């Protein structure tokens, strides 16, 4: 998110290597505080939630300084073409790791629905283990041990959110083409529209969660369906928030005159991430809400 060159920047002659930095150590300490606080919070320690808050605030502060330094290096003309290639490979591998992350959850959903549920409902298990188990998806566990809940259908909010994300992909592409054509005002307008669509998506998802909890009785402990539903949609929503944050930073950088038509990988990297989030949502929309 930090690569790019301003109009005044000059390209470095070879490969810029930053000086020693304390940012990695500081971020590790912040993450440790967050993890310890989360463990304490889960185990009923009252101070746990405050440790989580402290760790997150410290992490945000460190990242703000860290990315600020990287942006300063970029705008100072220290990033050569070799550094640009490194940024591209780094972002590519990061997105690949995210593909594997969501692949694990989609695999779990497929395994529970296609293999485990029919297997637990076969003749041997119905006779010997759970005679009252109903092998349908979603189910309420053996002998109905899971509280009754209703599933979330594709209408209306998931379909609205699909339209919002697909529209945001279009507006982001328009903004990118405008930047490549050196139309900065147009690029800023369409990027701001993209961020707004992302915010609307998160708002709709929050309303959907409230509806699921209060009216459908669908919770995280509502069997395999509930846990997978909230893990998949929740982590995706978190990625939307992170992507919108990246694009917001890029928006402010555009407004400050950063990037040129030829050098703007900071914009491109954030755009790659946003398009990845769009594709993941299409999979969620089909396999969680429809099938």
Short mmCIF file of C-alpha atoms in Angstrom, two decimals:
data_model
loop_
_atom_site.label_atom_id
_atom_site.label_comp_id
_atom_site.label_asym_id
_atom_site.label_seq_id
_atom_site.Cartn_x
_atom_site.Cartn_y
_atom_site.Cartn_z
CA UNK A 1 0.00 0.00 0.00
CA UNK A 2 3.00 2.26 0.37
CA UNK A 3 4.60 2.04 -3.05
CA UNK A 4 4.24 4.82 -5.59
CA UNK A 5 5.97 7.99 -6.74
CA UNK A 6 4.92 11.61 -6.69
CA UNK A 7 5.48 13.92 -9.61
CA UNK A 8 8.62 15.28 -7.97
CA UNK A 9 10.11 11.89 -7.04
CA UNK A 10 13.24 10.61 -8.75
CA UNK A 11 13.82 6.93 -9.22
CA UNK A 12 16.60 5.38 -7.16
CA UNK A 13 19.52 3.95 -9.11
CA UNK A 14 19.43 0.43 -7.69
CA UNK A 15 17.73 -1.16 -4.64
CA UNK A 16 16.94 0.82 -1.52
CA UNK A 17 17.46 -1.02 1.76
CA UNK A 18 15.90 0.78 4.76
CA UNK A 19 17.91 1.37 7.91
CA UNK A 20 17.34 -0.70 11.03
CA UNK A 21 13.86 -0.10 12.42
CA UNK A 22 12.10 -0.78 15.70
CA UNK A 23 8.70 -1.10 14.06
CA UNK A 24 8.71 -4.93 13.82
CA UNK A 25 9.58 -5.30 17.52
CA UNK A 26 6.95 -2.75 18.53
CA UNK A 27 4.26 -4.44 16.45
CA UNK A 28 5.21 -7.84 17.93
CA UNK A 29 4.84 -6.44 21.46
CA UNK A 30 1.46 -4.92 20.57
CA UNK A 31 0.27 -8.24 19.15
CA UNK A 32 1.50 -10.06 22.27
CA UNK A 33 -0.48 -7.68 24.50
CA UNK A 34 -3.56 -8.25 22.32
CA UNK A 35 -3.19 -12.05 22.44
CA UNK A 36 -2.68 -12.12 26.23
CA UNK A 37 -5.67 -9.84 26.68
CA UNK A 38 -7.84 -12.00 24.43
CA UNK A 39 -6.88 -15.16 26.36
CA UNK A 40 -7.65 -13.43 29.66
CA UNK A 41 -10.94 -12.06 28.32
CA UNK A 42 -12.10 -15.49 27.16
CA UNK A 43 -11.29 -16.93 30.58
CA UNK A 44 -13.35 -14.31 32.41
CA UNK A 45 -10.57 -11.97 33.58
CA UNK A 46 -12.03 -8.48 33.72
CA UNK A 47 -8.84 -6.71 32.64
CA UNK A 48 -8.63 -8.83 29.50
CA UNK A 49 -10.80 -6.60 27.33
CA UNK A 50 -8.77 -3.55 28.31
CA UNK A 51 -5.54 -5.33 27.38
CA UNK A 52 -7.05 -6.16 24.00
CA UNK A 53 -7.99 -2.51 23.51
CA UNK A 54 -4.51 -1.37 24.58
CA UNK A 55 -2.81 -3.85 22.24
CA UNK A 56 -4.94 -2.82 19.27
CA UNK A 57 -4.38 0.88 19.88
CA UNK A 58 -0.62 0.30 20.12
CA UNK A 59 -0.68 -1.81 16.94
CA UNK A 60 -2.57 0.86 15.01
CA UNK A 61 -0.10 3.51 16.19
CA UNK A 62 2.89 1.40 15.13
CA UNK A 63 1.39 0.63 11.74
CA UNK A 64 0.58 4.30 11.21
CA UNK A 65 4.22 5.22 11.77
CA UNK A 66 5.51 2.22 9.80
CA UNK A 67 3.42 2.89 6.70
CA UNK A 68 4.17 6.58 7.04
CA UNK A 69 7.90 5.83 6.83
CA UNK A 70 7.34 3.60 3.79
CA UNK A 71 5.28 6.30 2.08
CA UNK A 72 8.03 8.83 2.83
CA UNK A 73 10.60 6.52 1.23
CA UNK A 74 8.40 6.18 -1.84
CA UNK A 75 7.72 9.89 -2.17
CA UNK A 76 11.43 10.59 -1.62
CA UNK A 77 12.26 8.69 -4.80
CA UNK A 78 14.00 5.80 -3.03
CA UNK A 79 11.98 3.00 -4.66
CA UNK A 80 13.48 1.78 -7.91
CA UNK A 81 11.93 -0.64 -10.39
CA UNK A 82 13.49 -3.49 -8.42
CA UNK A 83 11.71 -2.35 -5.27
CA UNK A 84 8.49 -2.07 -7.27
CA UNK A 85 8.87 -5.71 -8.37
CA UNK A 86 9.40 -6.71 -4.73
CA UNK A 87 6.21 -4.93 -3.75
CA UNK A 88 4.30 -6.77 -6.48
CA UNK A 89 5.63 -10.18 -5.47
CA UNK A 90 4.98 -9.44 -1.80
CA UNK A 91 1.38 -8.41 -2.43
CA UNK A 92 0.84 -11.41 -4.72
CA UNK A 93 2.00 -13.89 -2.10
CA UNK A 94 -0.02 -12.13 0.58
CA UNK A 95 -3.20 -12.46 -1.50
CA UNK A 96 -2.31 -16.11 -2.19
CA UNK A 97 -2.12 -16.71 1.57
CA UNK A 98 -5.56 -15.14 1.89
CA UNK A 99 -6.87 -17.49 -0.80
CA UNK A 100 -5.61 -20.43 1.25
CA UNK A 101 -7.16 -18.92 4.39
CA UNK A 102 -10.64 -18.74 2.90
CA UNK A 103 -10.09 -22.04 1.08
CA UNK A 104 -9.86 -23.74 4.47
CA UNK A 105 -13.27 -22.40 5.53
CA UNK A 106 -14.90 -23.21 2.20
CA UNK A 107 -13.39 -26.70 2.47
CA UNK A 108 -14.84 -27.11 5.96
CA UNK A 109 -18.26 -26.05 4.69
CA UNK A 110 -18.09 -28.54 1.83
CA UNK A 111 -16.86 -31.35 4.11
CA UNK A 112 -19.59 -30.87 6.71
CA UNK A 113 -22.38 -30.62 4.14
CA UNK A 114 -21.29 -33.24 1.63
CA UNK A 115 -19.45 -35.85 3.69
CA UNK A 116 -20.05 -35.61 7.44
CA UNK A 117 -23.80 -34.98 7.47
CA UNK A 118 -24.75 -37.91 5.18
CA UNK A 119 -22.19 -40.14 6.91
CA UNK A 120 -23.67 -39.50 10.36
CA UNK A 121 -27.14 -40.24 8.99
CA UNK A 122 -26.35 -43.65 7.50
CA UNK A 123 -27.86 -46.85 8.89
CA UNK A 124 -24.97 -47.78 11.21
CA UNK A 125 -24.89 -44.43 12.95
CA UNK A 126 -28.67 -44.13 13.23
CA UNK A 127 -28.87 -47.54 14.88
CA UNK A 128 -25.82 -47.36 17.14
CA UNK A 129 -24.99 -43.73 17.80
CA UNK A 130 -27.68 -41.12 17.11
CA UNK A 131 -31.01 -42.71 16.21
CA UNK A 132 -32.76 -39.33 16.24
CA UNK A 133 -30.25 -37.58 13.98
CA UNK A 134 -31.75 -36.02 10.84
CA UNK A 135 -29.17 -35.96 8.04
CA UNK A 136 -30.21 -32.70 6.37
CA UNK A 137 -28.36 -29.40 6.03
CA UNK A 138 -28.53 -27.47 8.18
CA UNK A 139 -29.38 -29.70 11.11
CA UNK A 140 -29.94 -29.27 14.83
CA UNK A 141 -27.54 -31.95 15.95
CA UNK A 142 -28.37 -35.36 17.46
CA UNK A 143 -31.69 -35.35 19.33
CA UNK A 144 -32.05 -31.62 18.57
CA UNK A 145 -29.41 -30.46 21.05
CA UNK A 146 -28.98 -27.21 19.08
CA UNK A 147 -31.60 -24.52 19.68
CA UNK A 148 -33.96 -24.10 16.78
CA UNK A 149 -32.87 -21.40 14.34
CA UNK A 150 -33.66 -20.17 10.87
CA UNK A 151 -31.15 -19.87 8.05
CA UNK A 152 -30.30 -16.63 6.24
CA UNK A 153 -31.57 -16.57 2.67
CA UNK A 154 -30.14 -14.62 -0.26
CA UNK A 155 -32.86 -11.95 -0.17
CA UNK A 156 -32.78 -9.08 0.38
CA UNK A 157 -29.59 -8.06 2.21
CA UNK A 158 -27.08 -10.56 0.75
CA UNK A 159 -28.23 -9.71 -2.76
CA UNK A 160 -28.01 -5.99 -1.99
CA UNK A 161 -24.51 -6.50 -0.62
CA UNK A 162 -23.56 -8.41 -3.76
CA UNK A 163 -24.71 -5.48 -5.88
CA UNK A 164 -22.75 -3.08 -3.66
CA UNK A 165 -19.49 -5.03 -3.91
CA UNK A 166 -19.78 -5.66 -7.63
CA UNK A 167 -20.49 -1.95 -8.14
CA UNK A 168 -17.48 -1.07 -6.03
CA UNK A 169 -15.29 -3.19 -8.29
CA UNK A 170 -16.54 -1.21 -11.26
CA UNK A 171 -15.98 2.18 -9.62
CA UNK A 172 -12.49 1.14 -8.52
CA UNK A 173 -11.62 0.07 -12.07
CA UNK A 174 -12.88 3.40 -13.42
CA UNK A 175 -10.74 5.22 -10.85
CA UNK A 176 -7.68 3.19 -11.83
CA UNK A 177 -8.13 3.93 -15.52
CA UNK A 178 -8.59 7.61 -14.70
CA UNK A 179 -5.31 7.63 -12.78
CA UNK A 180 -3.53 5.92 -15.65
CA UNK A 181 -4.92 8.63 -17.94
CA UNK A 182 -3.64 11.27 -15.47
CA UNK A 183 -7.16 12.48 -14.63
CA UNK A 184 -6.59 12.90 -10.90
CA UNK A 185 -9.93 14.53 -10.06
CA UNK A 186 -11.88 11.74 -11.75
CA UNK A 187 -9.73 9.13 -10.01
CA UNK A 188 -10.40 10.72 -6.60
CA UNK A 189 -14.16 10.87 -7.21
CA UNK A 190 -14.53 7.22 -8.21
CA UNK A 191 -12.21 6.01 -5.48
CA UNK A 192 -14.29 7.90 -2.91
CA UNK A 193 -17.38 6.19 -4.36
CA UNK A 194 -15.66 2.83 -3.91
CA UNK A 195 -14.94 3.53 -0.24
CA UNK A 196 -18.54 4.64 0.30
CA UNK A 197 -19.86 1.41 -1.24
CA UNK A 198 -17.58 -0.58 1.06
CA UNK A 199 -18.91 1.28 4.10
CA UNK A 200 -22.48 0.60 2.99
CA UNK A 201 -21.63 -3.09 2.64
CA UNK A 202 -20.35 -3.27 6.21
CA UNK A 203 -23.44 -1.43 7.47
CA UNK A 204 -25.76 -3.87 5.70
CA UNK A 205 -23.84 -6.83 7.10
CA UNK A 206 -24.07 -5.43 10.62
CA UNK A 207 -27.84 -5.10 10.18
CA UNK A 208 -27.97 -8.68 8.87
CA UNK A 209 -26.13 -9.93 11.96
CA UNK A 210 -28.57 -8.12 14.24
CA UNK A 211 -31.48 -9.64 12.34
CA UNK A 212 -29.94 -13.12 12.55
CA UNK A 213 -29.37 -12.89 16.32
CA UNK A 214 -32.62 -11.25 17.36
CA UNK A 215 -35.17 -12.65 14.88
CA UNK A 216 -33.72 -15.88 13.47
CA UNK A 217 -32.00 -17.06 16.69
CA UNK A 218 -28.94 -17.79 14.55
CA UNK A 219 -25.83 -17.56 16.70
CA UNK A 220 -22.22 -18.67 16.60
CA UNK A 221 -23.11 -21.80 18.61
CA UNK A 222 -25.99 -22.77 16.31
CA UNK A 223 -24.33 -26.00 15.26
CA UNK A 224 -21.95 -26.32 12.33
CA UNK A 225 -24.12 -24.02 10.22
CA UNK A 226 -23.98 -21.14 12.69
CA UNK A 227 -20.25 -21.37 13.32
CA UNK A 228 -19.36 -21.64 9.63
CA UNK A 229 -21.81 -18.89 8.67
CA UNK A 230 -20.32 -16.38 11.09
CA UNK A 231 -16.71 -17.44 10.50
CA UNK A 232 -17.01 -17.07 6.72
CA UNK A 233 -19.11 -13.91 6.60
CA UNK A 234 -17.40 -12.38 9.64
CA UNK A 235 -13.87 -12.82 8.34
CA UNK A 236 -14.99 -11.55 4.96
CA UNK A 237 -16.50 -8.48 6.60
CA UNK A 238 -13.22 -7.91 8.43
CA UNK A 239 -11.39 -8.08 5.11
CA UNK A 240 -13.82 -5.54 3.64
CA UNK A 241 -13.03 -3.19 6.54
CA UNK A 242 -9.29 -3.66 5.97
CA UNK A 243 -9.67 -3.15 2.22
CA UNK A 244 -11.74 0.00 2.72
CA UNK A 245 -9.07 1.26 5.14
CA UNK A 246 -6.37 0.70 2.51
CA UNK A 247 -8.41 2.48 -0.14
CA UNK A 248 -9.07 5.37 2.24
CA UNK A 249 -5.32 5.82 2.75
CA UNK A 250 -4.84 5.71 -1.03
CA UNK A 251 -7.64 8.27 -1.42
CA UNK A 252 -5.92 10.72 0.92
CA UNK A 253 -2.63 10.14 -0.86
CA UNK A 254 -4.27 10.91 -4.19
CA UNK A 255 -5.71 14.10 -2.76
CA UNK A 256 -2.23 15.09 -1.57
CA UNK A 257 -0.81 14.62 -5.07
CA UNK A 258 0.87 11.26 -4.61
CA UNK A 259 1.22 8.77 -7.49
CA UNK A 260 1.61 9.38 -11.19
CA UNK A 261 0.11 7.74 -14.25
CA UNK A 262 3.15 5.47 -14.54
CA UNK A 263 4.07 4.86 -10.90
CA UNK A 264 1.19 3.98 -8.57
CA UNK A 265 1.58 0.47 -7.24
CA UNK A 266 0.20 1.62 -3.88
CA UNK A 267 -3.09 2.10 -5.70
CA UNK A 268 -2.74 -1.14 -7.65
CA UNK A 269 -1.92 -3.25 -4.59
CA UNK A 270 -4.98 -2.00 -2.71
CA UNK A 271 -7.07 -2.58 -5.84
CA UNK A 272 -5.83 -6.17 -6.13
CA UNK A 273 -6.88 -6.78 -2.55
CA UNK A 274 -10.31 -5.23 -3.10
CA UNK A 275 -10.99 -7.34 -6.19
CA UNK A 276 -9.96 -10.43 -4.23
CA UNK A 277 -12.51 -9.51 -1.54
CA UNK A 278 -15.14 -9.18 -4.29
CA UNK A 279 -14.40 -12.66 -5.65
CA UNK A 280 -14.54 -14.23 -2.18
CA UNK A 281 -17.94 -12.65 -1.61
CA UNK A 282 -19.30 -14.20 -4.81
CA UNK A 283 -18.30 -17.61 -3.46
CA UNK A 284 -19.96 -16.81 -0.14
CA UNK A 285 -23.10 -15.57 -1.83
CA UNK A 286 -23.47 -18.82 -3.78
CA UNK A 287 -22.38 -21.46 -1.28
CA UNK A 288 -23.60 -19.92 1.98
CA UNK A 289 -26.82 -18.14 0.99
CA UNK A 290 -28.03 -20.11 -2.03
CA UNK A 291 -26.85 -23.73 -1.84
#
